[in-house]
Tab-separated table of C-alpha atoms and ligand atoms in Angstrom:
chain	number	residue	atom	x	y	z
A	74	MET	CA	-46.007	-87.936	48.788
A	75	ASN	CA	-47.266	-89.438	52.585
A	76	ASP	CA	-48.902	-86.973	54.622
A	77	LEU	CA	-47.125	-88.467	57.803
A	78	GLN	CA	-43.384	-87.457	55.252
A	79	LYS	CA	-44.866	-84.197	55.259
A	80	GLU	CA	-44.989	-84.074	59.357
A	81	THR	CA	-43.839	-80.277	60.767
A	82	THR	CA	-42.227	-79.470	63.880
A	83	VAL	CA	-40.440	-76.407	65.279
A	84	VAL	CA	-37.290	-76.760	66.356
A	85	LEU	CA	-35.484	-73.016	67.683
A	86	VAL	CA	-32.378	-72.619	68.830
A	87	LYS	CA	-31.808	-71.219	72.521
A	88	PRO	CA	-29.552	-68.282	73.416
A	89	ASP	CA	-27.676	-70.637	74.750
A	90	GLY	CA	-26.669	-72.812	71.923
A	91	VAL	CA	-27.030	-70.081	69.772
A	92	LYS	CA	-23.466	-67.787	71.861
A	93	ARG	CA	-22.130	-71.423	72.690
A	94	GLY	CA	-22.314	-71.497	68.593
A	95	LEU	CA	-23.753	-74.833	68.662
A	96	ALA	CA	-26.273	-73.664	66.045
A	97	GLY	CA	-24.920	-75.009	62.769
A	98	GLU	CA	-23.676	-77.834	64.849
A	99	VAL	CA	-28.385	-78.397	66.105
A	100	ILE	CA	-28.716	-77.834	62.142
A	101	SER	CA	-26.942	-80.223	61.428
A	102	ARG	CA	-27.710	-82.690	63.232
A	103	PHE	CA	-31.607	-82.840	62.276
A	104	GLU	CA	-30.271	-81.974	58.398
A	105	LYS	CA	-28.331	-85.700	58.450
A	106	MET	CA	-30.972	-86.963	59.805
A	107	GLY	CA	-32.900	-86.470	57.810
A	108	LEU	CA	-35.410	-83.823	57.892
A	109	LYS	CA	-35.897	-80.891	55.740
A	110	ILE	CA	-35.032	-77.201	56.810
A	111	ILE	CA	-38.073	-75.269	55.025
A	112	ALA	CA	-38.126	-72.450	57.097
A	113	LEU	CA	-35.022	-70.993	59.107
A	114	LYS	CA	-34.190	-67.599	60.908
A	115	MET	CA	-32.644	-65.827	63.370
A	116	VAL	CA	-35.080	-64.022	66.213
A	117	TRP	CA	-34.557	-62.157	69.064
A	118	ALA	CA	-37.984	-62.444	70.649
A	119	ASP	CA	-39.449	-59.979	72.442
A	120	LYS	CA	-41.567	-60.516	76.221
A	121	GLU	CA	-45.081	-60.879	74.265
A	122	MET	CA	-43.441	-63.240	71.816
A	123	ALA	CA	-42.416	-64.724	74.292
A	124	ALA	CA	-45.102	-64.608	76.409
A	125	LYS	CA	-46.774	-66.604	73.773
A	126	HIS	CA	-44.858	-69.493	73.432
A	127	TYR	CA	-44.344	-70.035	77.305
A	128	PRO	CA	-48.275	-69.333	77.940
A	129	GLU	CA	-49.086	-69.327	81.449
A	130	SER	CA	-52.635	-69.412	80.785
A	131	ARG	CA	-52.366	-73.353	80.078
A	132	ALA	CA	-52.479	-74.573	83.499
A	133	ASP	CA	-51.659	-78.507	82.714
A	134	LEU	CA	-48.543	-77.136	80.951
A	135	MET	CA	-47.685	-75.104	84.070
A	136	LYS	CA	-48.033	-77.897	86.550
A	137	ALA	CA	-46.482	-80.655	84.069
A	138	ILE	CA	-43.412	-78.432	84.135
A	139	GLY	CA	-44.197	-77.979	88.455
A	140	GLU	CA	-44.237	-81.413	88.928
A	141	LYS	CA	-41.483	-82.564	86.952
A	142	THR	CA	-38.822	-79.753	89.038
A	143	LEU	CA	-40.374	-81.460	92.542
A	144	ALA	CA	-39.917	-85.080	90.940
A	145	THR	CA	-36.228	-84.201	90.386
A	146	TYR	CA	-35.611	-82.138	94.040
A	147	GLU	CA	-37.026	-85.570	95.584
A	148	LYS	CA	-34.084	-87.910	93.076
A	149	TYR	CA	-31.495	-86.162	93.737
A	150	GLY	CA	-32.526	-86.046	98.589
A	151	ARG	CA	-32.521	-81.581	98.522
A	152	ASP	CA	-36.187	-80.015	99.447
A	153	PRO	CA	-37.515	-77.899	97.299
A	154	LYS	CA	-38.808	-75.683	99.763
A	155	GLU	CA	-35.423	-73.712	100.192
A	156	GLU	CA	-36.241	-72.775	96.602
A	157	PHE	CA	-39.686	-72.691	96.457
A	158	GLY	CA	-41.172	-72.400	99.633
A	159	GLU	CA	-44.492	-74.150	100.101
A	160	LEU	CA	-45.453	-73.871	96.523
A	161	SER	CA	-47.455	-75.789	94.798
A	162	ALA	CA	-46.524	-77.705	91.649
A	163	GLN	CA	-48.585	-75.429	89.567
A	164	LYS	CA	-47.161	-72.023	91.366
A	165	ILE	CA	-43.726	-73.386	90.391
A	166	GLY	CA	-44.758	-74.121	87.486
A	167	ARG	CA	-45.825	-70.712	86.028
A	168	MET	CA	-42.320	-69.495	88.407
A	169	VAL	CA	-40.131	-71.469	85.873
A	170	ASN	CA	-42.186	-69.941	82.789
A	171	LYS	CA	-41.070	-67.354	84.442
A	172	TRP	CA	-37.310	-67.954	83.662
A	173	ASN	CA	-38.477	-69.216	80.853
A	174	ILE	CA	-39.082	-66.216	79.528
A	175	ASP	CA	-36.443	-63.863	81.179
A	176	PHE	CA	-33.903	-66.533	79.520
A	177	ILE	CA	-35.610	-67.108	75.383
A	178	THR	CA	-35.616	-63.272	75.951
A	179	SER	CA	-32.032	-62.529	77.021
A	180	GLY	CA	-30.258	-63.538	73.530
A	181	PRO	CA	-31.316	-64.387	69.738
A	182	VAL	CA	-32.770	-67.629	69.019
A	183	VAL	CA	-32.541	-69.687	65.855
A	184	ALA	CA	-35.878	-70.588	64.887
A	185	ILE	CA	-35.707	-73.896	62.984
A	186	LEU	CA	-38.912	-74.907	60.316
A	187	LEU	CA	-38.560	-79.003	59.519
A	188	GLU	CA	-40.479	-81.844	57.843
A	189	GLY	CA	-40.333	-85.381	57.519
A	190	ALA	CA	-41.137	-88.460	58.559
A	191	HIS	CA	-42.257	-88.032	62.394
A	192	ALA	CA	-40.284	-85.358	62.480
A	193	ILE	CA	-41.872	-84.706	65.968
A	194	ASP	CA	-40.493	-87.448	67.865
A	195	ASN	CA	-37.698	-87.398	65.101
A	196	VAL	CA	-36.855	-84.828	66.236
A	197	ARG	CA	-37.562	-84.868	70.492
A	198	ALA	CA	-35.172	-87.702	70.420
A	199	LEU	CA	-32.444	-86.646	69.363
A	200	ALA	CA	-32.575	-83.526	71.579
A	201	GLY	CA	-32.772	-85.717	74.327
A	202	ASN	CA	-34.478	-85.745	77.850
A	203	THR	CA	-35.103	-82.228	78.605
A	204	LEU	CA	-33.057	-81.958	81.674
A	205	PRO	CA	-29.737	-82.288	80.616
A	206	VAL	CA	-28.576	-84.328	83.642
A	207	PHE	CA	-30.962	-87.123	81.771
A	208	ALA	CA	-29.856	-86.832	78.872
A	209	ALA	CA	-28.884	-89.943	76.929
A	210	PRO	CA	-25.265	-88.914	74.936
A	211	GLY	CA	-25.534	-89.101	72.024
A	212	THR	CA	-28.854	-86.634	72.212
A	213	ILE	CA	-27.815	-83.488	71.802
A	214	ARG	CA	-28.796	-81.706	75.349
A	215	GLY	CA	-26.515	-84.966	76.261
A	216	ASP	CA	-23.901	-83.993	75.072
A	217	PHE	CA	-23.767	-80.683	75.138
A	218	SER	CA	-24.951	-79.166	78.230
A	219	ILE	CA	-24.518	-80.952	81.691
A	220	ASP	CA	-27.145	-78.498	83.508
A	221	SER	CA	-29.844	-79.659	86.200
A	222	PRO	CA	-33.122	-78.228	88.249
A	223	ALA	CA	-30.848	-78.015	91.126
A	224	LEU	CA	-28.351	-76.170	89.484
A	225	ALA	CA	-30.969	-73.514	88.224
A	226	ASN	CA	-33.493	-73.312	90.795
A	227	ALA	CA	-31.026	-71.934	93.045
A	228	LYS	CA	-29.602	-69.227	90.429
A	229	HIS	CA	-33.486	-68.769	89.623
A	230	ARG	CA	-32.668	-69.326	85.776
A	231	ALA	CA	-33.886	-71.469	83.472
A	232	VAL	CA	-32.685	-75.100	82.329
A	233	ARG	CA	-29.926	-74.073	79.387
A	234	ASN	CA	-30.631	-77.482	77.630
A	235	ILE	CA	-29.451	-75.597	73.997
A	236	ILE	CA	-33.016	-76.114	72.137
A	237	HIS	CA	-36.410	-76.763	72.514
A	238	ALA	CA	-38.967	-78.571	70.087
A	239	SER	CA	-42.416	-79.252	69.356
A	240	GLY	CA	-43.960	-81.571	72.320
A	241	ASN	CA	-47.514	-83.126	69.768
A	242	PRO	CA	-48.946	-82.391	66.968
A	243	GLU	CA	-50.480	-79.147	68.683
A	244	GLU	CA	-47.379	-77.573	70.108
A	245	ALA	CA	-46.321	-78.002	66.215
A	246	LYS	CA	-48.957	-76.698	64.754
A	247	TYR	CA	-49.212	-73.108	67.358
A	248	GLU	CA	-45.457	-72.507	66.398
A	249	ARG	CA	-45.386	-72.747	63.317
A	250	GLN	CA	-47.578	-69.936	63.128
A	251	LEU	CA	-46.700	-67.779	65.843
A	252	TRP	CA	-42.694	-68.107	64.483
A	253	PHE	CA	-43.146	-68.114	61.406
A	254	ARG	CA	-45.352	-66.211	58.787
A	255	GLU	CA	-46.478	-68.266	55.903
A	256	GLY	CA	-44.206	-65.968	53.227
A	257	GLU	CA	-41.432	-67.959	54.591
A	258	VAL	CA	-42.119	-70.686	54.210
A	259	VAL	CA	-39.714	-72.987	51.482
A	260	ASP	CA	-41.372	-76.138	50.982
A	261	ASN	CA	-40.756	-77.130	47.079
A	262	TYR	CA	-38.211	-78.885	47.200
A	263	LYS	CA	-36.343	-82.118	47.304
A	264	ARG	CA	-33.787	-83.747	49.073
A	265	THR	CA	-32.020	-87.016	47.272
A	266	ASP	CA	-33.007	-89.009	50.140
A	267	GLU	CA	-36.939	-88.809	48.915
A	268	GLU	CA	-35.808	-90.886	46.649
A	269	ILE	CA	-33.528	-92.848	47.889
A	270	MET	CA	-35.807	-93.575	50.844
A	271	PHE	CA	-39.440	-93.554	50.630
A	272	GLU	CA	-39.499	-94.194	46.935
B	527	ATP	P1	-39.201	-77.992	75.671
B	527	ATP	O1	-40.363	-78.037	75.557
B	527	ATP	O2	-38.330	-77.061	75.804
B	527	ATP	O3	-38.342	-79.508	74.643
B	527	ATP	P2	-40.244	-80.662	77.329
B	527	ATP	O4	-41.566	-79.534	76.826
B	527	ATP	O5	-40.080	-81.115	77.140
B	527	ATP	O6	-39.159	-78.810	76.578
B	527	ATP	P3	-41.137	-78.434	79.539
B	527	ATP	O7	-41.496	-78.900	81.421
B	527	ATP	O8	-42.428	-78.151	79.412
B	527	ATP	O9	-40.043	-79.407	78.974
B	527	ATP	O10	-39.667	-77.281	80.435
B	527	ATP	C1	-39.973	-76.614	79.423
B	527	ATP	C2	-38.160	-75.085	79.188
B	527	ATP	O11	-38.401	-75.070	80.553
B	527	ATP	C3	-37.827	-77.195	79.407
B	527	ATP	O12	-36.846	-76.862	77.813
B	527	ATP	C4	-36.667	-76.574	80.588
B	527	ATP	O13	-35.765	-75.032	79.547
B	527	ATP	C5	-37.238	-75.017	81.163
B	527	ATP	N1	-37.195	-76.152	82.181
B	527	ATP	C6	-37.808	-77.129	82.395
B	527	ATP	N2	-38.158	-77.158	84.057
B	527	ATP	C7	-37.354	-76.289	84.427
B	527	ATP	C8	-37.127	-75.619	86.324
B	527	ATP	N3	-37.308	-76.859	86.264
B	527	ATP	N4	-35.459	-74.813	86.661
B	527	ATP	C9	-36.020	-74.102	85.242
B	527	ATP	N5	-35.902	-74.735	84.440
B	527	ATP	C10	-37.143	-75.945	83.686
B	528	MG	MG1	-42.032	-78.667	76.301
């Protein structure tokens, strides 16, 4: 099998998705898309695990979250100072990161390891924009959430966007070892579409 077909990525159905009964829907959409489930479990993460998933030490990530947040305030003509005072993008990112940690530990998550061609990009395309208000209809976030940073930040909480998906190969590798032990991975089976699509 071509190496490209073996790309793996991590999807987490976050506590909002699990509590709204959307875990099956999420799994089903990725299954139907053609990605193969090679590990699946329910986990209630503790703060230590959550802090590894959302690492505050990654200054670049914190800045990016802060910048995206500020951009949405600008788009809607809202003043970020109301929620964040004089904070820099970096510090806003760190604050949002804390809300993310609180949220992801607020209930169980369903962790899924998916394998297949361009798994990372295909999953992100079906997930839709991180911020549901901008997510296209047909995507998971667009179909099942209407949340936005403006709504979330007024309540000092994370944006409810149903799922997390690894952003790039480096993140996928890191998250795979964080959420799964290799003994939990079952990839030695064939889906029928492997034959129909790729042989
Ligand atoms: P993900 O990794 O979840 O697919 P992403 O990498 O596209 O998303 P980031 O900007 O890294 O997005 O944000 C990580 C998570 O932080 C988002 O999934 C969302 O739940 C939450 N989030 C992002 N911006 C805000 C915000 N301004 N307020 C609250 N929560 C936010
Ligand atoms: Mg991310």
